[in-house]
Short mmCIF file of C-alpha atoms in Angstrom, two decimals:
data_model
loop_
_atom_site.label_atom_id
_atom_site.label_comp_id
_atom_site.label_asym_id
_atom_site.label_seq_id
_atom_site.Cartn_x
_atom_site.Cartn_y
_atom_site.Cartn_z
CA MET A 1 128.35 -195.45 213.92
CA LEU A 2 130.25 -195.52 210.62
CA LEU A 3 128.02 -193.70 208.17
CA LYS A 4 127.66 -195.50 204.85
CA GLU A 5 124.54 -194.08 203.24
CA VAL A 6 122.56 -190.82 203.43
CA VAL A 7 118.97 -190.73 202.21
CA ILE A 8 117.66 -187.27 201.28
CA ILE A 9 113.91 -186.74 201.06
CA HIS A 10 112.68 -183.47 199.63
CA ALA A 11 109.39 -182.13 198.30
CA GLY A 12 109.14 -180.19 195.08
CA ARG A 13 111.76 -179.07 192.61
CA PRO A 14 114.89 -177.61 194.21
CA THR A 15 115.42 -174.12 192.76
CA GLY A 16 117.19 -170.88 193.63
CA GLY A 17 119.34 -170.74 196.73
CA PHE A 18 117.94 -174.02 198.02
CA GLY A 19 118.82 -175.74 194.77
CA ARG A 20 122.41 -174.46 194.92
CA ARG A 21 122.83 -175.46 198.57
CA LEU A 22 121.32 -178.91 197.88
CA ALA A 23 123.84 -179.39 195.07
CA LEU A 24 126.67 -178.50 197.48
CA LEU A 25 125.25 -180.93 200.04
CA LEU A 26 125.13 -183.77 197.50
CA GLN A 27 128.66 -182.98 196.35
CA ALA A 28 129.99 -183.04 199.93
CA LEU A 29 128.17 -186.24 200.89
CA ARG A 30 129.20 -188.18 197.78
CA LYS A 31 132.86 -187.69 198.65
CA ARG A 32 132.45 -190.10 201.58
CA VAL A 33 129.16 -192.03 201.44
CA SER A 34 126.48 -193.38 199.15
CA VAL A 35 123.57 -190.97 198.61
CA ARG A 36 119.98 -191.76 197.69
CA VAL A 37 117.48 -189.01 196.85
CA LEU A 38 113.74 -189.61 197.23
CA SER A 39 111.50 -186.90 195.80
CA ASN A 40 108.29 -185.95 197.61
CA GLY A 41 108.39 -188.94 199.92
CA SER A 42 105.65 -190.48 197.77
CA ASP A 43 107.10 -193.96 197.36
CA ALA A 44 106.25 -195.69 200.64
CA ARG A 45 108.11 -198.84 199.69
CA GLN A 46 111.34 -196.91 199.18
CA LEU A 47 110.83 -195.11 202.46
CA LEU A 48 110.27 -198.34 204.35
CA SER A 49 113.33 -199.89 202.71
CA VAL A 50 115.65 -197.27 204.21
CA GLY A 51 118.16 -199.06 206.39
CA ARG A 52 116.77 -202.52 205.60
CA GLY A 53 119.42 -205.20 205.81
CA ARG A 54 121.99 -202.88 207.38
CA ARG A 55 123.29 -202.58 210.88
CA GLY A 56 123.49 -198.86 211.33
CA GLY A 57 125.37 -196.71 208.88
CA VAL A 58 122.29 -194.99 207.42
CA CYS A 59 120.71 -191.61 208.15
CA VAL A 60 117.90 -189.56 206.63
CA LEU A 61 117.80 -185.83 205.84
CA PHE A 62 114.66 -183.85 205.00
CA PHE A 63 113.87 -180.14 204.54
CA THR A 64 110.15 -179.46 205.00
CA SER A 65 107.70 -180.08 207.83
CA LEU A 66 105.14 -181.34 205.29
CA LEU A 67 107.04 -184.65 205.26
CA MET A 68 106.33 -185.23 208.97
CA PRO A 69 103.74 -188.03 208.34
CA PHE A 70 106.28 -189.91 206.20
CA ILE A 71 109.01 -189.37 208.78
CA ALA A 72 106.69 -190.64 211.54
CA LEU A 73 106.04 -193.78 209.49
CA LEU A 74 109.75 -194.21 208.92
CA LYS A 75 110.60 -193.81 212.62
CA TRP A 76 107.92 -196.36 213.49
CA ALA A 77 109.26 -198.85 210.94
CA ARG A 78 112.93 -198.20 211.74
CA PRO A 79 113.31 -197.31 215.44
CA GLY A 80 116.67 -195.72 216.17
CA LEU A 81 117.23 -194.55 212.59
CA PRO A 82 119.00 -191.14 212.73
CA VAL A 83 116.83 -188.49 211.07
CA TYR A 84 117.79 -184.84 210.53
CA TYR A 85 115.34 -182.03 209.82
CA LEU A 86 117.25 -179.26 208.00
CA VAL A 87 115.51 -175.92 208.64
CA ARG A 88 116.52 -173.28 206.09
CA GLY A 89 113.77 -170.71 206.72
CA ASP A 90 110.60 -170.11 208.68
CA GLU A 91 107.80 -171.93 206.88
CA ILE A 92 105.15 -170.27 209.04
CA THR A 93 106.21 -166.67 208.37
CA PHE A 94 106.62 -167.43 204.67
CA ALA A 95 103.17 -169.01 204.35
CA THR A 96 101.47 -166.31 206.43
CA HIS A 97 102.99 -163.58 204.25
CA ASP A 98 101.39 -165.26 201.21
CA LYS A 99 98.06 -165.57 203.08
CA ARG A 100 98.31 -169.37 202.99
CA TYR A 101 97.02 -169.76 206.50
CA VAL A 102 96.21 -173.47 206.25
CA ARG A 103 99.80 -174.11 205.14
CA ALA A 104 101.06 -172.07 208.12
CA LEU A 105 98.88 -174.07 210.51
CA LEU A 106 100.11 -177.36 209.03
CA ALA A 107 103.70 -176.21 209.42
CA TYR A 108 103.08 -175.44 213.10
CA LEU A 109 101.38 -178.79 213.80
CA PHE A 110 103.92 -180.81 211.85
CA GLN A 111 106.89 -179.07 213.49
CA VAL A 112 105.42 -179.91 216.89
CA GLY A 113 105.22 -183.50 215.70
CA ILE A 114 108.80 -183.50 214.43
CA ALA A 115 110.02 -182.28 217.82
CA ARG A 116 108.43 -185.37 219.38
CA LEU A 117 109.92 -187.84 216.88
CA ASP A 118 113.47 -187.79 218.25
CA CYS A 119 114.80 -186.04 215.14
CA THR A 120 117.89 -183.86 215.19
CA ILE A 121 116.89 -180.39 214.00
CA VAL A 122 119.65 -178.61 212.05
CA PHE A 123 119.11 -174.86 211.71
CA VAL A 124 120.82 -172.71 209.13
CA SER A 125 121.05 -169.84 211.63
CA THR A 126 120.94 -169.06 215.32
CA ASP A 127 117.95 -166.80 214.63
CA LEU A 128 115.92 -169.79 213.43
CA GLN A 129 117.05 -171.88 216.39
CA ARG A 130 115.98 -169.16 218.85
CA LEU A 131 112.66 -168.67 217.01
CA PHE A 132 111.84 -172.37 217.35
CA ARG A 133 112.78 -172.26 221.01
CA GLU A 134 110.40 -169.34 221.61
CA ARG A 135 107.67 -171.06 219.63
CA TYR A 136 107.96 -174.65 220.88
CA GLY A 137 109.86 -174.49 224.15
CA ASP A 138 113.22 -175.76 225.40
CA GLN A 139 112.53 -179.38 224.43
CA ILE A 140 113.21 -178.63 220.78
CA MET A 141 116.75 -177.55 221.72
CA LEU A 142 117.73 -180.93 223.16
CA LYS A 143 118.76 -182.29 219.75
CA SER A 144 119.43 -179.21 217.68
CA ARG A 145 122.48 -177.94 215.84
CA VAL A 146 123.35 -174.90 213.73
CA LEU A 147 124.85 -175.29 210.24
CA PRO A 148 125.18 -171.83 208.63
CA ASN A 149 125.91 -171.30 204.96
CA THR A 150 129.69 -170.90 204.84
CA ILE A 151 132.23 -171.22 202.02
CA GLY A 152 135.51 -172.56 203.41
CA ARG A 153 137.69 -169.96 201.69
CA SER A 154 138.69 -166.32 202.05
CA LEU A 155 136.36 -163.50 201.11
CA PRO A 156 137.71 -160.70 198.92
CA PRO A 157 138.14 -157.17 200.30
CA THR A 158 134.95 -155.13 200.42
CA ARG A 159 134.76 -151.94 198.40
CA ALA A 160 133.92 -148.63 200.02
CA PHE A 161 130.24 -147.74 199.82
CA ASP A 162 129.85 -145.19 197.00
CA GLY A 163 126.07 -144.81 196.84
CA ARG A 164 125.38 -147.73 194.48
CA ILE A 165 122.96 -150.15 196.16
CA GLY A 166 121.83 -153.66 195.26
CA LEU A 167 118.52 -155.34 196.07
CA VAL A 168 117.81 -158.99 195.33
CA GLY A 169 114.31 -160.44 195.22
CA ASP A 170 110.89 -159.98 193.75
CA PHE A 171 107.87 -157.89 194.64
CA HIS A 172 105.11 -159.24 196.90
CA THR A 173 107.50 -161.63 198.65
CA VAL A 174 109.19 -161.89 202.05
CA LYS A 175 112.21 -160.15 200.48
CA ASN A 176 110.43 -156.88 201.40
CA ILE A 177 111.55 -155.04 198.27
CA GLU A 178 108.67 -152.57 198.48
CA TRP A 179 109.66 -151.49 202.00
CA VAL A 180 113.19 -150.65 200.88
CA ILE A 181 112.02 -148.64 197.86
CA GLU A 182 109.61 -146.67 200.04
CA HIS A 183 112.38 -145.87 202.49
CA LEU A 184 114.77 -144.69 199.78
CA GLU A 185 112.32 -142.18 198.30
CA GLY A 186 114.79 -139.37 198.90
CA GLY A 187 116.46 -140.46 195.64
CA ARG A 188 119.95 -139.97 197.07
CA PHE A 189 121.20 -143.37 195.86
CA THR A 190 121.30 -145.46 192.69
CA VAL A 191 119.54 -148.78 193.25
CA HIS A 192 119.91 -151.93 191.14
CA LEU A 193 117.27 -154.64 191.54
CA TYR A 194 117.98 -158.25 190.62
CA GLY A 195 115.80 -161.36 190.68
CA ASN A 196 112.52 -159.60 189.94
CA THR A 197 110.11 -161.12 187.42
CA THR A 198 108.18 -157.86 187.02
CA LEU A 199 108.50 -154.15 187.76
CA PRO A 200 105.01 -152.91 188.69
CA GLU A 201 104.36 -149.41 187.36
CA ARG A 202 103.74 -148.02 190.83
CA TRP A 203 107.31 -148.92 191.84
CA GLU A 204 109.07 -147.36 188.85
CA ARG A 205 111.59 -144.73 189.91
CA SER A 206 114.26 -142.83 187.98
CA TRP A 207 116.91 -144.05 190.41
CA LEU A 208 115.75 -147.71 190.37
CA HIS A 209 117.14 -150.01 187.67
CA ALA A 210 115.50 -153.45 187.42
CA HIS A 211 117.62 -156.16 185.81
CA GLY A 212 115.38 -159.20 186.34
CA VAL A 213 116.88 -162.65 186.81
CA VAL A 214 120.58 -162.68 185.90
CA ALA A 215 122.81 -165.64 185.10
CA ASP A 216 125.65 -164.63 187.43
CA LEU A 217 124.46 -162.58 190.39
CA THR A 218 127.91 -162.22 191.96
CA HIS A 219 129.34 -160.76 188.75
CA SER A 220 126.37 -158.42 188.32
CA LEU A 221 126.71 -157.12 191.88
CA TRP A 222 130.45 -156.67 191.40
CA GLU A 223 129.85 -154.57 188.28
CA SER A 224 127.02 -152.36 189.54
CA CYS A 225 126.91 -152.19 193.35
CA SER A 226 129.03 -151.51 196.40
CA LEU A 227 126.43 -152.38 199.06
CA VAL A 228 123.45 -154.77 199.27
CA ILE A 229 120.42 -154.19 201.53
CA PHE A 230 118.66 -157.13 203.20
CA ALA A 231 115.13 -156.52 204.46
CA ASP A 232 113.96 -160.17 204.43
CA THR A 233 111.42 -161.26 207.02
CA SER A 234 111.69 -165.05 206.63
CA ALA A 235 115.19 -165.95 205.44
CA GLY A 236 117.52 -168.32 207.23
CA PHE A 237 121.10 -167.54 206.28
CA PRO A 238 120.69 -166.00 202.80
CA ASN A 239 122.91 -167.35 200.05
CA VAL A 240 122.65 -163.88 198.51
CA LEU A 241 124.46 -162.44 201.52
CA ILE A 242 127.44 -164.63 200.69
CA GLU A 243 127.20 -163.75 196.99
CA ALA A 244 127.20 -160.06 197.89
CA LEU A 245 130.34 -160.44 200.01
CA LEU A 246 132.00 -162.51 197.27
CA ALA A 247 131.26 -159.60 194.93
CA GLY A 248 133.15 -157.27 197.26
CA CYS A 249 129.98 -155.54 198.43
CA SER A 250 129.22 -154.49 201.98
CA VAL A 251 125.84 -155.54 203.39
CA VAL A 252 123.25 -153.81 205.54
CA VAL A 253 120.67 -155.82 207.49
CA HIS A 254 117.85 -154.95 209.85
CA GLN A 255 117.73 -155.55 213.61
CA GLU A 256 114.98 -158.18 213.80
CA PHE A 257 114.48 -161.80 212.79
CA PRO A 258 116.07 -163.32 210.76
CA PHE A 259 119.19 -161.19 211.36
CA ARG A 260 118.95 -160.47 215.09
CA TYR A 261 121.77 -162.87 216.06
CA LEU A 262 123.85 -162.51 212.91
CA PRO A 263 127.20 -161.04 214.04
CA VAL A 264 126.83 -157.71 212.23
CA ASP A 265 127.93 -154.45 213.84
CA ASP A 266 125.18 -151.94 214.69
CA ALA A 267 126.67 -149.46 212.23
CA TRP A 268 125.52 -151.77 209.44
CA ARG A 269 121.96 -152.24 210.71
CA PHE A 270 118.70 -150.38 210.22
CA ASP A 271 115.36 -150.44 212.00
CA LEU A 272 112.67 -152.32 210.08
CA ALA A 273 110.06 -150.92 212.45
CA ALA A 274 111.05 -147.31 211.77
CA PRO A 275 108.10 -144.87 211.48
CA PRO A 276 106.79 -143.81 208.07
CA LEU A 277 108.81 -141.42 205.96
CA ARG A 278 108.89 -137.80 206.96
CA ALA A 279 109.99 -135.30 204.36
CA LYS A 280 111.71 -138.10 202.44
CA ASP A 281 114.15 -138.66 205.28
CA SER A 282 114.00 -142.28 206.46
CA GLN A 283 116.01 -144.00 209.17
CA LEU A 284 117.44 -146.36 206.50
CA GLU A 285 118.64 -143.38 204.47
CA ARG A 286 120.29 -141.87 207.52
CA VAL A 287 122.17 -145.13 208.15
CA LEU A 288 123.35 -145.21 204.53
CA LEU A 289 124.37 -141.54 204.53
CA ARG A 290 126.39 -142.07 207.71
CA LEU A 291 128.17 -145.05 206.14
CA LEU A 292 128.88 -142.94 203.07
CA GLU A 293 130.26 -140.05 205.09
CA GLU A 294 132.33 -142.16 207.51
CA ASP A 295 133.81 -144.36 204.76
CA ARG A 296 133.60 -147.42 207.00
CA ASP A 297 135.22 -150.79 206.16
CA PHE A 298 132.71 -153.64 206.43
CA ARG A 299 135.32 -156.36 206.96
CA GLN A 300 137.05 -154.38 209.68
CA ASP A 301 133.74 -153.70 211.46
CA ASN A 302 132.51 -157.32 211.21
CA PRO A 303 135.41 -159.74 211.83
CA HIS A 304 133.18 -162.37 213.49
CA LEU A 305 130.87 -162.56 210.48
CA VAL A 306 133.81 -162.78 208.09
CA ARG A 307 135.38 -165.64 210.07
CA LEU A 308 132.04 -167.44 210.22
CA ILE A 309 131.46 -167.25 206.46
CA GLU A 310 135.04 -168.23 205.68
CA SER A 311 134.80 -171.35 207.89
CA ASP A 312 134.60 -174.83 206.37
CA TRP A 313 130.98 -175.84 205.70
CA GLU A 314 131.80 -179.47 204.90
CA GLU A 315 133.69 -179.87 208.16
CA ARG A 316 130.71 -178.51 210.09
CA LEU A 317 128.39 -180.87 208.19
CA TRP A 318 130.39 -183.97 209.07
CA GLU A 319 130.64 -182.91 212.71
CA ILE A 320 126.83 -183.03 212.82
CA LEU A 321 126.38 -186.31 210.92
CA ARG A 322 129.29 -188.06 212.63
#
């Protein structure tokens, strides 16, 4: 099938990392095909007009399970229309963390429905793909692909870790900022926090510097940090991870979802399930102190991750839509 038009259906206003990745997606698609964007899937007439009067050449992309009823209607009206569900994070974990249990239940029910609609599910990471397999069974793997966030160019050299740490995210979110602060109570490192809207008084520390939302995160990390810690519990393939590496920072991730299958050497991992602090000596601090003492090179330790991130994202995208 010669693809001529891509219809993107999304709910809500695209912001943050999703907004940036959506902009890259639109830019890549418009180089080769016509693109139509439908917001919220609310206009049934537009939905039902997708592919009308054409013989093939049209596909649909959507990002949230909440659109499943609209996608079911579309598949009923246009049998054989290629539809792609782009999974960028775990909706269920995210909703459960915020105590939105009805939203989590809807995500589960709608994702079961999507798996039965003959949609191709495109995951941003192998971790998400494996999670869906564990949750919904092997059937969901029959038409699934992985499209990680990559940049198609070389990463700069990473600087040696010198004790300056970056955190990106806000409090009371799946970014798990509080956990990291608790496990750095020894005060051995200087920590810079970006992306926070507040700094609750209980989390104020002499070694923690909160910068809020910054215009250019990569530049800010380059100026102030040599390593960025990721303690997320619901990310897919974080855009911030790429921004950190573009800033010349090393990265440290934990051992569980959503980083279990990310090709990161064990030397650059910590245990999110580590026991509570004892005498201000956490397992995370021990990992960081070892990295500081051994003067390790992140690029040299993680060649598979570097090659993955440097690979061509647009080429991978067209391999899936082709």
